[in-house]
Amino acid sequence: MTAILQADELVKSFGPFNAVDGASLQVEERSIHALIGPNGAGKTTLFYLLAGYIKPTAGRVRFNGVDITGLSPNAVARRGMVCAFQITHVFPRMTVAENVTCAVLARHRAQHRFWAPISAAIRREADELLHSVGLTALAGQRAGTLSHGDQRVLEVALALATSPSMLLLDEPTAGMSPVETERTVALVRRLAQERALTVLLVEHDVNVVFSISDRVTVLHQGRVLREGPPAEIRKDPAVIEVYLGEAA
């Protein structure tokens, strides 16, 4: 398969400390790829480097064969790679439908028209997004009153409104109940298949990781310790020593 995202020897230094220390990563198109590791391994920093939220000290990032190193998050998103974060970013006083409509208008660069009559095409696109993530029944509810799990699903819908080819998920099941976790895993798997999406996720729940991922990259002390299919990662002695034993 073709690599849609490639990071080469990324370094991010904070003074004398390298939070990411020469990490390389390759994510294949239309795969679900997980990034795991113990606390302090550099997962979040690497995630932010890939998405453009922080600039690398050294190394390069390529997306769809184009160098995007140092580009802003908005510029990265316009190229088709969009993030959904652990801390939800929704408009709490607006309804679920209004949140999604705003995101659709933004993709069409028409957010200034939000208070004007919305076209039937925009409404239809928003309705289809709500249906695809299972939030149609909550369309008229204020986003701030949703459960944590439903707010995370809404944020996924907002990301999908940009029509990305790649979705970056930061701890997609953090703080969820077992039922919400199961629903979210099924949703991500279905959306990836139906929309031909590539997904890169940072996740602490190893059960989620091994149930959903095609490939797994393990970070340790800012470096890639191992990378491979879940069955191999689960049995790797080095991974068990530095992470899976701790996670279990």
mmCIF file of C-alpha atoms in Angstrom:
data_model
loop_
_atom_site.group_PDB
_atom_site.id
_atom_site.type_symbol
_atom_site.label_atom_id
_atom_site.label_comp_id
_atom_site.label_asym_id
_atom_site.label_seq_id
_atom_site.Cartn_x
_atom_site.Cartn_y
_atom_site.Cartn_z
ATOM 1 C CA MET A 1 0.000 0.000 0.000
ATOM 2 C CA THR A 2 0.984 3.637 -0.486
ATOM 3 C CA ALA A 3 2.128 5.770 2.437
ATOM 4 C CA ILE A 4 -0.097 8.823 2.870
ATOM 5 C CA LEU A 5 1.892 10.249 5.789
ATOM 6 C CA GLN A 6 5.597 9.994 6.362
ATOM 7 C CA ALA A 7 7.685 11.531 9.148
ATOM 8 C CA ASP A 8 11.464 11.361 8.873
ATOM 9 C CA GLU A 9 13.777 11.724 11.879
ATOM 10 C CA LEU A 10 11.564 14.206 13.716
ATOM 11 C CA VAL A 11 13.099 15.985 16.694
ATOM 12 C CA LYS A 12 11.449 18.404 19.086
ATOM 13 C CA SER A 13 13.670 19.945 21.727
ATOM 14 C CA PHE A 14 12.574 21.914 24.759
ATOM 15 C CA GLY A 15 15.853 23.317 25.991
ATOM 16 C CA PRO A 16 18.214 20.381 26.571
ATOM 17 C CA PHE A 17 15.352 17.860 26.578
ATOM 18 C CA ASN A 18 14.260 16.065 23.400
ATOM 19 C CA ALA A 19 10.564 15.221 23.766
ATOM 20 C CA VAL A 20 10.752 13.593 20.319
ATOM 21 C CA ASP A 21 14.190 12.281 19.440
ATOM 22 C CA GLY A 22 14.616 11.193 15.834
ATOM 23 C CA ALA A 23 11.221 9.508 15.410
ATOM 24 C CA SER A 24 10.235 8.227 11.970
ATOM 25 C CA LEU A 25 6.729 7.096 11.098
ATOM 26 C CA GLN A 26 4.969 5.855 7.978
ATOM 27 C CA VAL A 27 1.175 5.559 7.798
ATOM 28 C CA GLU A 28 -0.315 3.617 4.911
ATOM 29 C CA GLU A 29 -3.261 4.975 2.995
ATOM 30 C CA ARG A 30 -6.698 3.769 4.204
ATOM 31 C CA SER A 31 -5.263 2.109 7.300
ATOM 32 C CA ILE A 32 -5.978 2.592 10.999
ATOM 33 C CA HIS A 33 -2.631 3.215 12.675
ATOM 34 C CA ALA A 34 -2.191 3.529 16.451
ATOM 35 C CA LEU A 35 0.523 5.392 18.334
ATOM 36 C CA ILE A 36 1.111 4.040 21.844
ATOM 37 C CA GLY A 37 3.693 4.194 24.605
ATOM 38 C CA PRO A 38 4.174 4.902 28.309
ATOM 39 C CA ASN A 39 3.512 8.315 29.808
ATOM 40 C CA GLY A 40 6.186 10.778 28.718
ATOM 41 C CA ALA A 41 7.065 8.756 25.615
ATOM 42 C CA GLY A 42 6.440 11.742 23.312
ATOM 43 C CA LYS A 43 3.167 10.602 21.729
ATOM 44 C CA THR A 44 1.304 13.890 22.088
ATOM 45 C CA THR A 45 4.310 15.929 20.989
ATOM 46 C CA LEU A 46 4.714 13.785 17.868
ATOM 47 C CA PHE A 47 0.976 14.085 17.209
ATOM 48 C CA TYR A 48 1.204 17.886 17.389
ATOM 49 C CA LEU A 49 4.271 17.917 15.140
ATOM 50 C CA LEU A 50 2.428 15.963 12.467
ATOM 51 C CA ALA A 51 -0.628 18.233 12.626
ATOM 52 C CA GLY A 52 1.336 21.484 12.569
ATOM 53 C CA TYR A 53 0.505 22.680 16.084
ATOM 54 C CA ILE A 54 4.194 22.826 16.967
ATOM 55 C CA LYS A 55 7.207 23.105 14.695
ATOM 56 C CA PRO A 56 9.960 20.480 14.718
ATOM 57 C CA THR A 57 13.517 21.252 15.744
ATOM 58 C CA ALA A 58 14.646 18.903 12.980
ATOM 59 C CA GLY A 59 13.196 16.388 10.544
ATOM 60 C CA ARG A 60 10.507 16.469 7.850
ATOM 61 C CA VAL A 61 6.813 15.600 7.491
ATOM 62 C CA ARG A 62 5.289 14.650 4.134
ATOM 63 C CA PHE A 63 1.595 14.212 3.428
ATOM 64 C CA ASN A 64 0.458 12.795 0.097
ATOM 65 C CA GLY A 65 4.039 13.198 -1.085
ATOM 66 C CA VAL A 66 4.152 16.935 -0.296
ATOM 67 C CA ASP A 67 6.439 18.442 2.355
ATOM 68 C CA ILE A 68 4.186 20.032 5.007
ATOM 69 C CA THR A 69 6.882 20.596 7.629
ATOM 70 C CA GLY A 70 6.182 23.740 9.613
ATOM 71 C CA LEU A 71 2.820 24.501 7.992
ATOM 72 C CA SER A 72 0.053 25.846 10.235
ATOM 73 C CA PRO A 73 -2.743 23.505 11.396
ATOM 74 C CA ASN A 74 -5.182 25.290 9.076
ATOM 75 C CA ALA A 75 -2.879 24.779 6.109
ATOM 76 C CA VAL A 76 -2.442 21.107 7.023
ATOM 77 C CA ALA A 77 -6.230 20.701 7.365
ATOM 78 C CA ARG A 78 -6.805 22.268 3.950
ATOM 79 C CA ARG A 79 -4.583 19.555 2.506
ATOM 80 C CA GLY A 80 -6.828 16.879 4.024
ATOM 81 C CA MET A 81 -5.384 15.978 7.454
ATOM 82 C CA VAL A 82 -7.673 16.990 10.331
ATOM 83 C CA CYS A 83 -7.476 16.490 14.110
ATOM 84 C CA ALA A 84 -10.033 15.681 16.790
ATOM 85 C CA PHE A 85 -8.602 16.271 20.257
ATOM 86 C CA GLN A 86 -8.988 14.664 23.681
ATOM 87 C CA ILE A 87 -10.422 17.950 25.010
ATOM 88 C CA THR A 88 -13.509 18.572 22.921
ATOM 89 C CA HIS A 89 -13.737 21.715 20.802
ATOM 90 C CA VAL A 90 -17.437 22.281 20.139
ATOM 91 C CA PHE A 91 -19.669 25.344 20.483
ATOM 92 C CA PRO A 92 -21.489 24.444 23.722
ATOM 93 C CA ARG A 93 -24.363 26.954 23.432
ATOM 94 C CA MET A 94 -25.203 26.019 19.870
ATOM 95 C CA THR A 95 -27.229 22.981 18.951
ATOM 96 C CA VAL A 96 -25.641 19.853 17.538
ATOM 97 C CA ALA A 97 -27.067 20.668 14.107
ATOM 98 C CA GLU A 98 -25.782 24.251 14.269
ATOM 99 C CA ASN A 99 -22.290 23.020 15.162
ATOM 100 C CA VAL A 100 -22.181 20.751 12.140
ATOM 101 C CA THR A 101 -23.740 23.368 9.858
ATOM 102 C CA CYS A 102 -21.015 25.848 10.880
ATOM 103 C CA ALA A 103 -18.339 23.291 9.999
ATOM 104 C CA VAL A 104 -19.923 22.596 6.609
ATOM 105 C CA LEU A 105 -20.182 26.336 5.881
ATOM 106 C CA ALA A 106 -16.518 26.755 6.843
ATOM 107 C CA ARG A 107 -15.503 24.103 4.326
ATOM 108 C CA HIS A 108 -17.432 25.982 1.673
ATOM 109 C CA ARG A 109 -15.797 29.212 2.964
ATOM 110 C CA ALA A 110 -19.227 30.614 3.664
ATOM 111 C CA GLN A 111 -19.214 30.833 7.466
ATOM 112 C CA HIS A 112 -20.144 34.533 7.184
ATOM 113 C CA ARG A 113 -23.536 33.351 5.866
ATOM 114 C CA PHE A 114 -24.448 31.421 9.026
ATOM 115 C CA TRP A 115 -27.049 33.990 10.092
ATOM 116 C CA ALA A 116 -28.491 34.194 6.564
ATOM 117 C CA PRO A 117 -30.871 31.554 5.189
ATOM 118 C CA ILE A 118 -28.991 28.277 4.796
ATOM 119 C CA SER A 119 -29.220 26.595 1.410
ATOM 120 C CA ALA A 120 -30.903 23.226 1.057
ATOM 121 C CA ALA A 121 -27.595 21.695 -0.095
ATOM 122 C CA ILE A 122 -25.779 22.833 3.069
ATOM 123 C CA ARG A 123 -28.596 21.566 5.300
ATOM 124 C CA ARG A 124 -28.632 18.258 3.466
ATOM 125 C CA GLU A 125 -24.882 17.833 3.908
ATOM 126 C CA ALA A 126 -25.130 18.639 7.622
ATOM 127 C CA ASP A 127 -28.031 16.217 8.055
ATOM 128 C CA GLU A 128 -26.097 13.468 6.282
ATOM 129 C CA LEU A 129 -23.115 14.003 8.589
ATOM 130 C CA LEU A 130 -25.305 13.812 11.679
ATOM 131 C CA HIS A 131 -26.851 10.605 10.376
ATOM 132 C CA SER A 132 -23.470 9.077 9.571
ATOM 133 C CA VAL A 133 -22.222 9.514 13.164
ATOM 134 C CA GLY A 134 -25.531 8.607 14.798
ATOM 135 C CA LEU A 135 -26.460 12.025 16.213
ATOM 136 C CA THR A 136 -29.646 12.745 14.255
ATOM 137 C CA ALA A 137 -31.838 12.256 17.332
ATOM 138 C CA LEU A 138 -29.787 14.873 19.211
ATOM 139 C CA ALA A 139 -29.700 17.460 16.408
ATOM 140 C CA GLY A 140 -31.738 20.038 18.321
ATOM 141 C CA GLN A 141 -29.920 19.620 21.650
ATOM 142 C CA ARG A 142 -27.314 22.115 22.843
ATOM 143 C CA ALA A 143 -23.846 20.656 22.400
ATOM 144 C CA GLY A 144 -22.816 21.598 25.939
ATOM 145 C CA THR A 145 -25.522 19.342 27.395
ATOM 146 C CA LEU A 146 -24.351 16.214 25.578
ATOM 147 C CA SER A 147 -22.622 13.382 27.392
ATOM 148 C CA HIS A 148 -18.852 13.282 27.103
ATOM 149 C CA GLY A 149 -19.066 10.430 24.632
ATOM 150 C CA ASP A 150 -21.568 12.234 22.416
ATOM 151 C CA GLN A 151 -19.447 15.396 22.475
ATOM 152 C CA ARG A 152 -16.496 13.372 21.207
ATOM 153 C CA VAL A 153 -18.671 11.941 18.437
ATOM 154 C CA LEU A 154 -19.808 15.470 17.551
ATOM 155 C CA GLU A 155 -16.200 16.578 17.277
ATOM 156 C CA VAL A 156 -15.561 13.711 14.866
ATOM 157 C CA ALA A 157 -18.519 14.976 12.824
ATOM 158 C CA LEU A 158 -16.995 18.474 12.774
ATOM 159 C CA ALA A 159 -13.718 17.018 11.525
ATOM 160 C CA LEU A 160 -15.527 15.008 8.853
ATOM 161 C CA ALA A 161 -17.277 18.171 7.642
ATOM 162 C CA THR A 162 -13.947 19.249 6.141
ATOM 163 C CA SER A 163 -13.934 16.123 3.910
ATOM 164 C CA PRO A 164 -10.514 14.925 5.094
ATOM 165 C CA SER A 165 -8.571 12.052 3.650
ATOM 166 C CA MET A 166 -6.839 11.503 7.007
ATOM 167 C CA LEU A 167 -8.191 11.846 10.540
ATOM 168 C CA LEU A 168 -5.967 12.249 13.614
ATOM 169 C CA LEU A 169 -7.657 11.197 16.864
ATOM 170 C CA ASP A 170 -6.193 12.130 20.247
ATOM 171 C CA GLU A 171 -7.353 9.628 22.902
ATOM 172 C CA PRO A 172 -10.742 9.062 21.220
ATOM 173 C CA THR A 173 -12.098 6.903 24.071
ATOM 174 C CA ALA A 174 -10.627 8.783 27.068
ATOM 175 C CA GLY A 175 -13.149 9.190 29.886
ATOM 176 C CA MET A 176 -15.778 7.042 28.195
ATOM 177 C CA SER A 177 -17.848 4.282 29.717
ATOM 178 C CA PRO A 178 -17.378 0.761 28.323
ATOM 179 C CA VAL A 179 -20.576 1.149 26.271
ATOM 180 C CA GLU A 180 -19.427 4.510 24.842
ATOM 181 C CA THR A 181 -15.986 3.063 24.114
ATOM 182 C CA GLU A 182 -17.462 0.137 22.202
ATOM 183 C CA ARG A 183 -19.700 2.476 20.215
ATOM 184 C CA THR A 184 -16.807 4.814 19.387
ATOM 185 C CA VAL A 185 -14.560 1.985 18.215
ATOM 186 C CA ALA A 186 -17.321 0.690 15.944
ATOM 187 C CA LEU A 187 -17.940 4.215 14.626
ATOM 188 C CA VAL A 188 -14.293 4.872 13.789
ATOM 189 C CA ARG A 189 -13.962 1.517 12.078
ATOM 190 C CA ARG A 190 -17.135 2.068 10.034
ATOM 191 C CA LEU A 191 -16.302 5.647 9.043
ATOM 192 C CA ALA A 192 -12.805 4.644 7.978
ATOM 193 C CA GLN A 193 -14.241 1.961 5.703
ATOM 194 C CA GLU A 194 -17.180 3.935 4.310
ATOM 195 C CA ARG A 195 -15.237 7.133 3.672
ATOM 196 C CA ALA A 196 -11.919 5.544 2.649
ATOM 197 C CA LEU A 197 -10.260 7.394 5.521
ATOM 198 C CA THR A 198 -6.798 6.950 6.919
ATOM 199 C CA VAL A 199 -6.831 7.173 10.727
ATOM 200 C CA LEU A 200 -3.924 7.837 13.075
ATOM 201 C CA LEU A 201 -4.863 7.625 16.737
ATOM 202 C CA VAL A 202 -3.108 8.117 20.044
ATOM 203 C CA GLU A 203 -4.738 5.805 22.571
ATOM 204 C CA HIS A 204 -3.950 4.469 26.053
ATOM 205 C CA ASP A 205 -6.531 1.673 26.068
ATOM 206 C CA VAL A 206 -4.593 -1.278 24.678
ATOM 207 C CA ASN A 207 -7.786 -3.273 24.159
ATOM 208 C CA VAL A 208 -9.021 -0.529 21.834
ATOM 209 C CA VAL A 209 -5.669 -0.365 20.065
ATOM 210 C CA PHE A 210 -5.427 -4.087 19.383
ATOM 211 C CA SER A 211 -9.069 -4.388 18.339
ATOM 212 C CA ILE A 212 -9.104 -1.559 15.797
ATOM 213 C CA SER A 213 -5.595 -1.051 14.418
ATOM 214 C CA ASP A 214 -3.978 -2.370 11.270
ATOM 215 C CA ARG A 215 -0.547 -1.277 12.484
ATOM 216 C CA VAL A 216 0.890 0.006 15.761
ATOM 217 C CA THR A 217 3.883 2.240 16.470
ATOM 218 C CA VAL A 218 5.335 2.136 19.993
ATOM 219 C CA LEU A 219 7.188 5.205 21.280
ATOM 220 C CA HIS A 220 9.608 5.145 24.194
ATOM 221 C CA GLN A 221 11.634 8.130 25.393
ATOM 222 C CA GLY A 222 10.852 10.044 22.223
ATOM 223 C CA ARG A 223 11.994 7.311 19.857
ATOM 224 C CA VAL A 224 10.231 4.578 17.924
ATOM 225 C CA LEU A 225 10.759 1.353 19.836
ATOM 226 C CA ARG A 226 8.765 -0.975 17.575
ATOM 227 C CA GLU A 227 6.330 -0.788 14.673
ATOM 228 C CA GLY A 228 4.231 -3.560 13.195
ATOM 229 C CA PRO A 229 0.878 -5.378 13.132
ATOM 230 C CA PRO A 230 -0.950 -5.647 16.481
ATOM 231 C CA ALA A 231 -0.350 -9.397 16.855
ATOM 232 C CA GLU A 232 3.426 -8.876 16.699
ATOM 233 C CA ILE A 233 3.416 -5.804 18.942
ATOM 234 C CA ARG A 234 1.363 -7.606 21.587
ATOM 235 C CA LYS A 235 3.993 -10.366 21.877
ATOM 236 C CA ASP A 236 7.142 -8.240 21.557
ATOM 237 C CA PRO A 237 9.291 -8.604 24.728
ATOM 238 C CA ALA A 238 10.604 -5.021 24.570
ATOM 239 C CA VAL A 239 7.082 -3.607 24.247
ATOM 240 C CA ILE A 240 5.844 -5.776 27.105
ATOM 241 C CA GLU A 241 8.729 -4.583 29.270
ATOM 242 C CA VAL A 242 8.364 -0.825 28.696
ATOM 243 C CA TYR A 243 4.621 -0.498 28.145
ATOM 244 C CA LEU A 244 2.236 -3.432 28.022
ATOM 245 C CA GLY A 245 3.216 -4.702 31.459
ATOM 246 C CA GLU A 246 2.560 -1.214 32.845
ATOM 247 C CA ALA A 247 -0.710 -0.894 30.893
ATOM 248 C CA ALA A 248 -1.940 -4.262 32.111
#
